[in-house]
CSV table of C-alpha atoms in Angstrom, one decimal:
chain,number,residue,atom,x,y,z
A,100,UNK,CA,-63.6,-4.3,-91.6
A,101,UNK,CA,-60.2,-5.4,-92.8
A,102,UNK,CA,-57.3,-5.1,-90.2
A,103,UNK,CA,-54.9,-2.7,-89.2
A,104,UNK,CA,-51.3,-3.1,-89.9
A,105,UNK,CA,-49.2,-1.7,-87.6
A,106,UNK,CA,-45.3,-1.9,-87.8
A,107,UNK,CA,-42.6,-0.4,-86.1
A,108,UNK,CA,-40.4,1.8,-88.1
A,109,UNK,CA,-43.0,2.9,-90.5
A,110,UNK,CA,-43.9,6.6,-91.7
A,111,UNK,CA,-47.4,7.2,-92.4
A,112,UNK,CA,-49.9,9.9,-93.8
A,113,UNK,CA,-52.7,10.4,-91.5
A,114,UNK,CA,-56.2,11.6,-92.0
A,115,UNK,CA,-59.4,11.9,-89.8
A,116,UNK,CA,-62.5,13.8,-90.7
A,117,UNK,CA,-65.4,15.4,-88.4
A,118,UNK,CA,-69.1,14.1,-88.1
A,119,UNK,CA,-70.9,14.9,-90.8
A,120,UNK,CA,-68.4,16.5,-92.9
A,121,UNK,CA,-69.0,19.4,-90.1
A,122,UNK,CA,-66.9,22.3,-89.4
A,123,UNK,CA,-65.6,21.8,-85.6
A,124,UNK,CA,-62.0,22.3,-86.7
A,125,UNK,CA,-62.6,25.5,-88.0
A,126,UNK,CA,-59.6,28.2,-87.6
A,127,UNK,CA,-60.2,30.0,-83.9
A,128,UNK,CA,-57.8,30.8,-80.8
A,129,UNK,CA,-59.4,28.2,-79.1
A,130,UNK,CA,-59.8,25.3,-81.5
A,131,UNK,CA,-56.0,25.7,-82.7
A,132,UNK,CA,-55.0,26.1,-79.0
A,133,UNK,CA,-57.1,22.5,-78.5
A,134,UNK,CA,-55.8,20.3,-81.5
A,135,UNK,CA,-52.0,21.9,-81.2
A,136,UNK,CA,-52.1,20.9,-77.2
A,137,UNK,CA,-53.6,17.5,-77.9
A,138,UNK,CA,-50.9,17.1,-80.4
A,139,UNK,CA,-48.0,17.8,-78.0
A,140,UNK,CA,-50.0,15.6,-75.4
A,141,UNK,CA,-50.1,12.7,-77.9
A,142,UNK,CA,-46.3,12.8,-78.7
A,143,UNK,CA,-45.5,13.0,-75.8
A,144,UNK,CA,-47.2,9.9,-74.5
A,145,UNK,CA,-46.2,7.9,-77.4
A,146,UNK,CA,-42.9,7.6,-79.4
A,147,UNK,CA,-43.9,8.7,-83.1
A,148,UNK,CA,-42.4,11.3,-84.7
A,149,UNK,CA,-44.3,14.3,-86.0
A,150,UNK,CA,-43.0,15.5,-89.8
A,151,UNK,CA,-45.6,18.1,-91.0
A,152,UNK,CA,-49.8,18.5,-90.7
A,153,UNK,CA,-52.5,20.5,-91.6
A,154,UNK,CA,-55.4,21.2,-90.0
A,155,UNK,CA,-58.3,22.2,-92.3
A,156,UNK,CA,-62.1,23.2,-91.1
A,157,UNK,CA,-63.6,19.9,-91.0
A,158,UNK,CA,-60.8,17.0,-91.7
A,159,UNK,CA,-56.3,17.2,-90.9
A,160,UNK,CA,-54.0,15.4,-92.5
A,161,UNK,CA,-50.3,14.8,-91.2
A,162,UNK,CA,-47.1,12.8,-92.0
A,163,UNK,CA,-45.7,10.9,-88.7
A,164,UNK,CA,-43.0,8.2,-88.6
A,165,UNK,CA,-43.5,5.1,-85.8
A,166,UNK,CA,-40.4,3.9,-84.7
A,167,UNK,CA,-42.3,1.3,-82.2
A,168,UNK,CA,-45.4,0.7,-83.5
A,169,UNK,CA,-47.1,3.4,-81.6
A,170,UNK,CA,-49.5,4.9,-83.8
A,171,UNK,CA,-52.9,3.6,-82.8
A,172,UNK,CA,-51.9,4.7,-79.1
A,173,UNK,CA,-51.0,8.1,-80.5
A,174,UNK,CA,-54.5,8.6,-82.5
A,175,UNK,CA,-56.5,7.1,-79.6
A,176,UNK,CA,-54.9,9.7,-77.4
A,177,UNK,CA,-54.7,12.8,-80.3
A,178,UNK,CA,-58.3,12.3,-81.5
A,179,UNK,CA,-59.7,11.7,-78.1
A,180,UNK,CA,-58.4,14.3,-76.8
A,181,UNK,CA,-59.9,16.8,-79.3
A,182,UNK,CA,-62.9,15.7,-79.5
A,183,UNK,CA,-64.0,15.8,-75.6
A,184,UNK,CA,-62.4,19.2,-75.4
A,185,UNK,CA,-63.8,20.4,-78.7
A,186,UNK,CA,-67.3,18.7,-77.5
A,187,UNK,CA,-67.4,20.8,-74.2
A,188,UNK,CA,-66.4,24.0,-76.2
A,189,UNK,CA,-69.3,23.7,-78.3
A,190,UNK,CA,-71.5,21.9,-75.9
A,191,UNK,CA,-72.2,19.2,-78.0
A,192,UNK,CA,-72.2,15.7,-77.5
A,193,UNK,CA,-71.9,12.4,-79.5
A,194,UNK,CA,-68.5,11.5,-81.1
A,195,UNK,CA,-67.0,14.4,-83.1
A,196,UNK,CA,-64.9,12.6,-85.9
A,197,UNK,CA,-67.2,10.4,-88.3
A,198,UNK,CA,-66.6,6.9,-87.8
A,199,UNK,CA,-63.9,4.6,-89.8
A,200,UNK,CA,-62.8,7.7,-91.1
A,201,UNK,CA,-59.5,7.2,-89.4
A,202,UNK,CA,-56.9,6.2,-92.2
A,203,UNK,CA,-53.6,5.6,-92.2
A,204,UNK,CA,-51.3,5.1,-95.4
A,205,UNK,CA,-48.1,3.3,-95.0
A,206,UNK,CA,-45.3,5.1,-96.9
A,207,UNK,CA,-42.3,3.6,-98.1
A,208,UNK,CA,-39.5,5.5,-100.2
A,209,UNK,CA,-38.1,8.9,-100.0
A,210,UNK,CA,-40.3,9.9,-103.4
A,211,UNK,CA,-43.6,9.0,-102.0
A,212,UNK,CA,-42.7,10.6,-98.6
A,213,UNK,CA,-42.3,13.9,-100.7
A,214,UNK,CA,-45.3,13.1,-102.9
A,215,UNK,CA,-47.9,12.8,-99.4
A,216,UNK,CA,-45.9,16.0,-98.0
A,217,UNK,CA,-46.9,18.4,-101.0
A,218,UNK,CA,-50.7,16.7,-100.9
A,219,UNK,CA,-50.7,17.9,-97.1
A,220,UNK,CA,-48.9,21.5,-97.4
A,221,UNK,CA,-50.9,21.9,-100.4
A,222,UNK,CA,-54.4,20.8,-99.3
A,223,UNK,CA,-56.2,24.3,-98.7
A,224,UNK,CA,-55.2,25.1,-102.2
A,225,UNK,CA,-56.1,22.4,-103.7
A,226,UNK,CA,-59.8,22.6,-102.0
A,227,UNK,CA,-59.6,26.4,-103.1
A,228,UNK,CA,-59.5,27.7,-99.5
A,229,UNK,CA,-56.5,30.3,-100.0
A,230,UNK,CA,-54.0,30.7,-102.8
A,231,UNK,CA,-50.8,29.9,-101.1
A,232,UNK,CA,-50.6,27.4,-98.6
A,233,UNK,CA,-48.7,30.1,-95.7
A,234,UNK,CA,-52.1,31.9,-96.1
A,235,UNK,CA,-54.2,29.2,-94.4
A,236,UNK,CA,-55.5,30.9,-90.9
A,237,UNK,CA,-55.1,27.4,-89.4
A,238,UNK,CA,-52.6,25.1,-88.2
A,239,UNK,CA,-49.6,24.3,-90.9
A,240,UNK,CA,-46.0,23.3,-90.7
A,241,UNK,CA,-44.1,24.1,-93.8
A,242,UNK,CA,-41.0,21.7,-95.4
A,243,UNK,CA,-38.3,24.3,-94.1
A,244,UNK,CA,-39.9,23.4,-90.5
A,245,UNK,CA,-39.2,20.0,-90.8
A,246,UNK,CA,-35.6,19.6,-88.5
A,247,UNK,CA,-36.0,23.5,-88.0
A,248,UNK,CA,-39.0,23.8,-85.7
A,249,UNK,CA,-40.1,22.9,-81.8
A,250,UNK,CA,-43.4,24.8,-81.0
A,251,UNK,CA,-44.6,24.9,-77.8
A,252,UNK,CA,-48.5,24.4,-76.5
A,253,UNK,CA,-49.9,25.5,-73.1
A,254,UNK,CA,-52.5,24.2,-71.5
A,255,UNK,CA,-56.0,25.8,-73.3
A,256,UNK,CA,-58.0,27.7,-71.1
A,257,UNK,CA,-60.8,26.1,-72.0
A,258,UNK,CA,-63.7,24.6,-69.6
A,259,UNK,CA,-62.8,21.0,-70.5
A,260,UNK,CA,-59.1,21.7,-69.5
A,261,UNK,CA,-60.4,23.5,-66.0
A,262,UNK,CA,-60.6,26.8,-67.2
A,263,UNK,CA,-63.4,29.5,-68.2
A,264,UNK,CA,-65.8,29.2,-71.0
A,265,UNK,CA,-65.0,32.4,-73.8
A,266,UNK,CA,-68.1,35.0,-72.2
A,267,UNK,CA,-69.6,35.1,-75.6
A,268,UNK,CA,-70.3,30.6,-75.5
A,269,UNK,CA,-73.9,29.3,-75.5
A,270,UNK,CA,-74.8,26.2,-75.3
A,271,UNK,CA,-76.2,25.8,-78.9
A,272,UNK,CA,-79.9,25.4,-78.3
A,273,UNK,CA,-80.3,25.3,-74.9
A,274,UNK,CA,-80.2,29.1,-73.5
A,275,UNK,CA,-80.6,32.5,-74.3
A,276,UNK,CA,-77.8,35.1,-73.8
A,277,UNK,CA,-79.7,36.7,-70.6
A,278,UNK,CA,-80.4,33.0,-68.9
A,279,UNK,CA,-76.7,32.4,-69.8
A,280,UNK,CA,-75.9,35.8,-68.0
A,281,UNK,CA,-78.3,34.6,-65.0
A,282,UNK,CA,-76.8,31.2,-64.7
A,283,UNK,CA,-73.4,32.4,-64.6
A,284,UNK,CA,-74.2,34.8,-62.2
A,285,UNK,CA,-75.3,32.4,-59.6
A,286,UNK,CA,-72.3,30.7,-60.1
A,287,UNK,CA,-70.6,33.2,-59.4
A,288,UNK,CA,-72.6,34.2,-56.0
A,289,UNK,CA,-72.6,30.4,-55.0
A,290,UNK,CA,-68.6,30.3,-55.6
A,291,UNK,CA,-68.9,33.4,-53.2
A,292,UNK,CA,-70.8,31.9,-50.8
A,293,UNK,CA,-68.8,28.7,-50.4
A,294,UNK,CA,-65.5,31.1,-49.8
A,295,UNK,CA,-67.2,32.9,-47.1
A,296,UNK,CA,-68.1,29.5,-45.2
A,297,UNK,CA,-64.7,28.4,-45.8
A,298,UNK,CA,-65.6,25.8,-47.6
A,299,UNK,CA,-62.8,23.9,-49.2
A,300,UNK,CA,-61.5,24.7,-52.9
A,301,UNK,CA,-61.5,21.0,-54.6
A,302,UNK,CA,-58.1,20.4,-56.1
A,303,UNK,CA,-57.5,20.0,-59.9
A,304,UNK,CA,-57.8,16.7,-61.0
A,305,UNK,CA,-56.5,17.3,-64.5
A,306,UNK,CA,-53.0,15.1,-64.4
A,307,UNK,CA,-52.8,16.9,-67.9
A,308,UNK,CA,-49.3,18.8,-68.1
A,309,UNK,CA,-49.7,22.7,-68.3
A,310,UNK,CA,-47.0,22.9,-71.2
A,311,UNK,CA,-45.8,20.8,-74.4
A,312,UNK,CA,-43.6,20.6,-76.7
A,313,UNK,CA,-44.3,19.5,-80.4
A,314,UNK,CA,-40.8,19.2,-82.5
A,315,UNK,CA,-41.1,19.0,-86.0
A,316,UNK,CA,-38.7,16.1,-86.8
A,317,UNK,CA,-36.9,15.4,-90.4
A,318,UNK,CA,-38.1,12.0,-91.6
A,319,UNK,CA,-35.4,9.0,-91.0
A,320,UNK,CA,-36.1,8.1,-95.0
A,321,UNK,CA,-34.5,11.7,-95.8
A,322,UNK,CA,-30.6,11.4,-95.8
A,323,UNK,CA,-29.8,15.0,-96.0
A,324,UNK,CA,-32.1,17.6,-94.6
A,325,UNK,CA,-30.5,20.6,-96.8
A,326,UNK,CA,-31.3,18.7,-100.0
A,327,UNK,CA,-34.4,16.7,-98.7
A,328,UNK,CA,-36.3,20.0,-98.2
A,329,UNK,CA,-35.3,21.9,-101.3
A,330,UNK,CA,-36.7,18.8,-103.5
A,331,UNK,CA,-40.4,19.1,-101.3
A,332,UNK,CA,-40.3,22.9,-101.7
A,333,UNK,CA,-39.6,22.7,-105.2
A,334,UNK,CA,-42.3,20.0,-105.6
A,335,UNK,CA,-44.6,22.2,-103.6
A,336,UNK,CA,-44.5,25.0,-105.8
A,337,UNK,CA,-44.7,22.2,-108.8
A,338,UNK,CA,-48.2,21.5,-107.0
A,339,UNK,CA,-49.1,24.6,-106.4
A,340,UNK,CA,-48.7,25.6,-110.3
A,341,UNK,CA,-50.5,23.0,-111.7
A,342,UNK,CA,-53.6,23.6,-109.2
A,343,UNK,CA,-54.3,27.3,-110.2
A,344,UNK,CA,-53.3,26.1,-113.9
A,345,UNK,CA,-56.0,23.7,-113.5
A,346,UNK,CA,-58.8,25.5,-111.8
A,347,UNK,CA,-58.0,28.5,-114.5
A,348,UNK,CA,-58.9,26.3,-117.1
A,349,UNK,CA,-61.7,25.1,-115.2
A,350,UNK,CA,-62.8,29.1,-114.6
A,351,UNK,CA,-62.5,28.7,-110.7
A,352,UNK,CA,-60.3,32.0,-110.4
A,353,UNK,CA,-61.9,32.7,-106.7
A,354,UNK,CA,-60.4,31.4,-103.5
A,355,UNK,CA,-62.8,31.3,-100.7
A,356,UNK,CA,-60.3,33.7,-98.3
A,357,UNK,CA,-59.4,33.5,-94.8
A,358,UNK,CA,-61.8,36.0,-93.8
A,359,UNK,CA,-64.9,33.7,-94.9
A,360,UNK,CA,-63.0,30.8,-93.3
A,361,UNK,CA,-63.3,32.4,-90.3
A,362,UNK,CA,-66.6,33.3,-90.5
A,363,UNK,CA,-67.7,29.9,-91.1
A,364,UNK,CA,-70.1,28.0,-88.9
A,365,UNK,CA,-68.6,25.2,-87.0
A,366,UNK,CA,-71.9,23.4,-87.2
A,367,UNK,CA,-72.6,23.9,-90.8
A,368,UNK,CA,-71.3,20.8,-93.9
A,369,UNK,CA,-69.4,20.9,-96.1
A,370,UNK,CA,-71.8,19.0,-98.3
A,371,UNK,CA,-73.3,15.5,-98.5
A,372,UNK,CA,-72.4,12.6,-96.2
A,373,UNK,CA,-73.3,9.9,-99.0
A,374,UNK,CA,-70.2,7.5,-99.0
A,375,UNK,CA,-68.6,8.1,-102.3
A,376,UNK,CA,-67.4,4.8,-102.5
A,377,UNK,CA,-63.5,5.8,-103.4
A,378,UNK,CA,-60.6,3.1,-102.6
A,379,UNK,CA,-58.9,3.7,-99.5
A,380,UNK,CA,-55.0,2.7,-100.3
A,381,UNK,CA,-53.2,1.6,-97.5
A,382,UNK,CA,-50.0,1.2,-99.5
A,383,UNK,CA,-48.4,4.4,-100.9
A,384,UNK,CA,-45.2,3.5,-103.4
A,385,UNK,CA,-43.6,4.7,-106.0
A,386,UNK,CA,-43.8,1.6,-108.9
A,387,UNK,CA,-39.9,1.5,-109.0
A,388,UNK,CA,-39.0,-2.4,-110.4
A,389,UNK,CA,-42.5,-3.5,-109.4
A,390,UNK,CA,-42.2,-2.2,-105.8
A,391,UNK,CA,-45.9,-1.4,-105.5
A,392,UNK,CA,-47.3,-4.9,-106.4
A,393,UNK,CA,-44.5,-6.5,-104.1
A,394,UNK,CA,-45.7,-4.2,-101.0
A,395,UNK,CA,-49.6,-5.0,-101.8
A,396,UNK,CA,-48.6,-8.7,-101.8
A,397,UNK,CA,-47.3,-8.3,-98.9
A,398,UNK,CA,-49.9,-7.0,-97.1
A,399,UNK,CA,-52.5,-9.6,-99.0
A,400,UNK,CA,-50.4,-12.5,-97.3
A,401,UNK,CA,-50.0,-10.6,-93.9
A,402,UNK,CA,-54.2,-10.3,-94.0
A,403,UNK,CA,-54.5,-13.9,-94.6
A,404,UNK,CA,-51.9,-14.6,-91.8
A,405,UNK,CA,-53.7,-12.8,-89.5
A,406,UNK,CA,-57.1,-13.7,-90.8
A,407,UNK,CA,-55.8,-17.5,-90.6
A,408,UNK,CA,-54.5,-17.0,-86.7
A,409,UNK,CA,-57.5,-15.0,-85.9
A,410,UNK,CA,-59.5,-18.4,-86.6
A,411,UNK,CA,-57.3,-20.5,-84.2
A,412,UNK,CA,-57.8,-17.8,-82.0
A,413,UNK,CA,-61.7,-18.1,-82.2
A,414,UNK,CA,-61.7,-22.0,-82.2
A,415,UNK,CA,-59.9,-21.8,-79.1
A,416,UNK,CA,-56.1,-22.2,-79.6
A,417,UNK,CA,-54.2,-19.2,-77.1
A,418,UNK,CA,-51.0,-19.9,-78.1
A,419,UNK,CA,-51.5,-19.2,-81.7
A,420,UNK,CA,-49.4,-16.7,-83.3
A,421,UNK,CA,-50.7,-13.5,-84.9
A,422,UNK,CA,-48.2,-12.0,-87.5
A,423,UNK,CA,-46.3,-9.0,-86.6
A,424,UNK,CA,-48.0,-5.7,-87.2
A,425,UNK,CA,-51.1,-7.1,-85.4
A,426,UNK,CA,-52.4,-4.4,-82.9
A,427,UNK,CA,-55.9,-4.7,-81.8
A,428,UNK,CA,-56.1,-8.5,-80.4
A,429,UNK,CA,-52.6,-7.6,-79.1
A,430,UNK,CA,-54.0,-4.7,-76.9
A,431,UNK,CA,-57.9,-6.3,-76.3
A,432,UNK,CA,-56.1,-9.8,-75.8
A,433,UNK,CA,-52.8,-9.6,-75.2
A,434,UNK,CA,-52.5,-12.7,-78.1
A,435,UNK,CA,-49.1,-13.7,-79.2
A,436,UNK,CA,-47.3,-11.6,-81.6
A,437,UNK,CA,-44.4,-13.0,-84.1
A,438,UNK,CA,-41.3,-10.7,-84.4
A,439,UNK,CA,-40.4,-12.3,-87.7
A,440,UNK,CA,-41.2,-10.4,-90.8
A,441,UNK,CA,-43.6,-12.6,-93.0
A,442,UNK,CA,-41.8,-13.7,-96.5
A,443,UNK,CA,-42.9,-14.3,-99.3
């Protein structure tokens, strides 16, 4: 597995998919109550900026800037977060996003910024879930929220976060609705009993705060937010175009609707698990004077720094020098990091 590059002062797109290609981030009150909480939670334990996200059934995408090299603290805490609530709600266990399908995409010019913000507002169109993107049921900024929007997540009052279970949730597997009925009935007579005795009512635990906030922040690579966000709209719309030129041609006039995305089941696939195979870019550039193939150089000779000091490191040398951007032997071994930017 190649190494993560993580600098300060970098925007990046983010993505993370479920187990299986599984439906656990479906649209609901409670799942959208979860992932917007864990969101607010994450920012607010970190310093990266939140631009703009999507949350489909079964994978999100979002655009976040990382002023101080942040952003594996933020996902540790965002995806953790959602997946031992979301694995209590459903009364699952195991991990709930599919492994090494954390990616992160470095982004470095105001075009591409605008290019990876259509691909997220206009994901559920683009995978023929609803026609416009203000139709998806689940969680979506839009560009005219970016600078213009703080939203603000309570605590969910869901079992992992100390609260009740919805009085329709079953244990998938376990128990019928009447044993369900019976066990929560003697709950409810032991909790009784245990009051009459006066026995003591254990204090929460949960240092978890009972309120967030979540600001929708314009990107520091956008100079003017009036103009900033009439070029993404525009390009939105662009996007949008072209996808419902394209699956015209391609006689795909259907969308699936809200109403079936609801109705969806959050243990069904979407389809096969087979790897595909595809590149995984962790550069995304526009190709203005070459600028693409100087970034990827850049990152080839950071690899081999780090692949070089990661040697040392294994033959014994602790004072050797890991080149900035290193995260993981920073944070497992606390190795020594340059603050120089490596030139080429």
């Amino acid at each position: 597995m190649l190494p993560r590059r993580v600098l300060p002062h970098q925007v990046h797109m983010i993505t993370r998919r479920c187990s299986e290609r599984r439906f656990f981030l479906k649209p609901t009150k409670a799942t959208k109550a979860i992932v917007l909480y864990a969101l607010g939670v994450a920012l607010k334990a970190t310093s990266v900026e939140f631009y703009g996200h999507v949350v489909e059934a079964n994978h999100y995408h979002a655009v976040v800037g990382d002023p101080k090299g942040e952003l594996s603290a933020f996902m540790q805490r965002f995806d953790q977060l959602i997946g031992r609530a979301l694995n209590a709600y459903y009364g699952r266990g195991e991990s709930l996003w599919c492994p090494g399908s954390f990616s992160n995409v470095e982004i470095h010019d105001e075009e591409t910024l605008i290019r990876e913000l259509v691909y997220v507002y206009s994901n559920p169109v683009k995978d023929g879930l609803v026609a416009r993107p203000e139709l998806w049921p689940g969680l979506k900024t839009a560009p005219e929220d970016m600078g213009n929007l703080t939203l603000t997540a309570k605590k969910p009052e869901t079992a992992f976060f100390g609260g009740k279970r919805p009085k329709n949730w079953i244990a998938r597997g376990t128990l019928t609705p009447a044993e369900v009925r019976q066990a929560e009935a003697e709950q409810r007579q032991e909790a009784a009993r245990a009051r009459a005795e006066g026995h003591r009512v254990r204090a929460p635990r949960s240092k978890l705060p009972d309120e967030v906030c979540i600001e929708v922040k314009l990107p520091a690579l956008a100079e003017d937010r009036e103009t900033f966000v009439s070029r993404v709209r525009a390009a939105l719309e662009r996007e949008i175009e072209e996808i419902h030129a394209k699956r015209q041609a391609d006689d795909k006039t259907q969308f699936m609707g809200a109403a079936a995305i609801r109705a969806l089941d959050p243990f069904a696939s979407a389809g096969s698990t087979y790897p595909k195979f595809k590149l995984n870019p962790r550069i995304a550039s526009g190709n203005q004077d070459g600028e693409r193939q100087h970034l990827l150089r850049e990152l080839k000779a950071w690899r081999a720094a780090y692949k070089a000091a990661l040697e040392e490191w294994r033959n014994g040398r602790r004072d050797v020098v890991f080149p900035p951007g290193t995260n993981r032997m920073a944070k497992l071994h606390r190795c020594v990091v340059g603050e120089v930017p490596l030139l080429l």
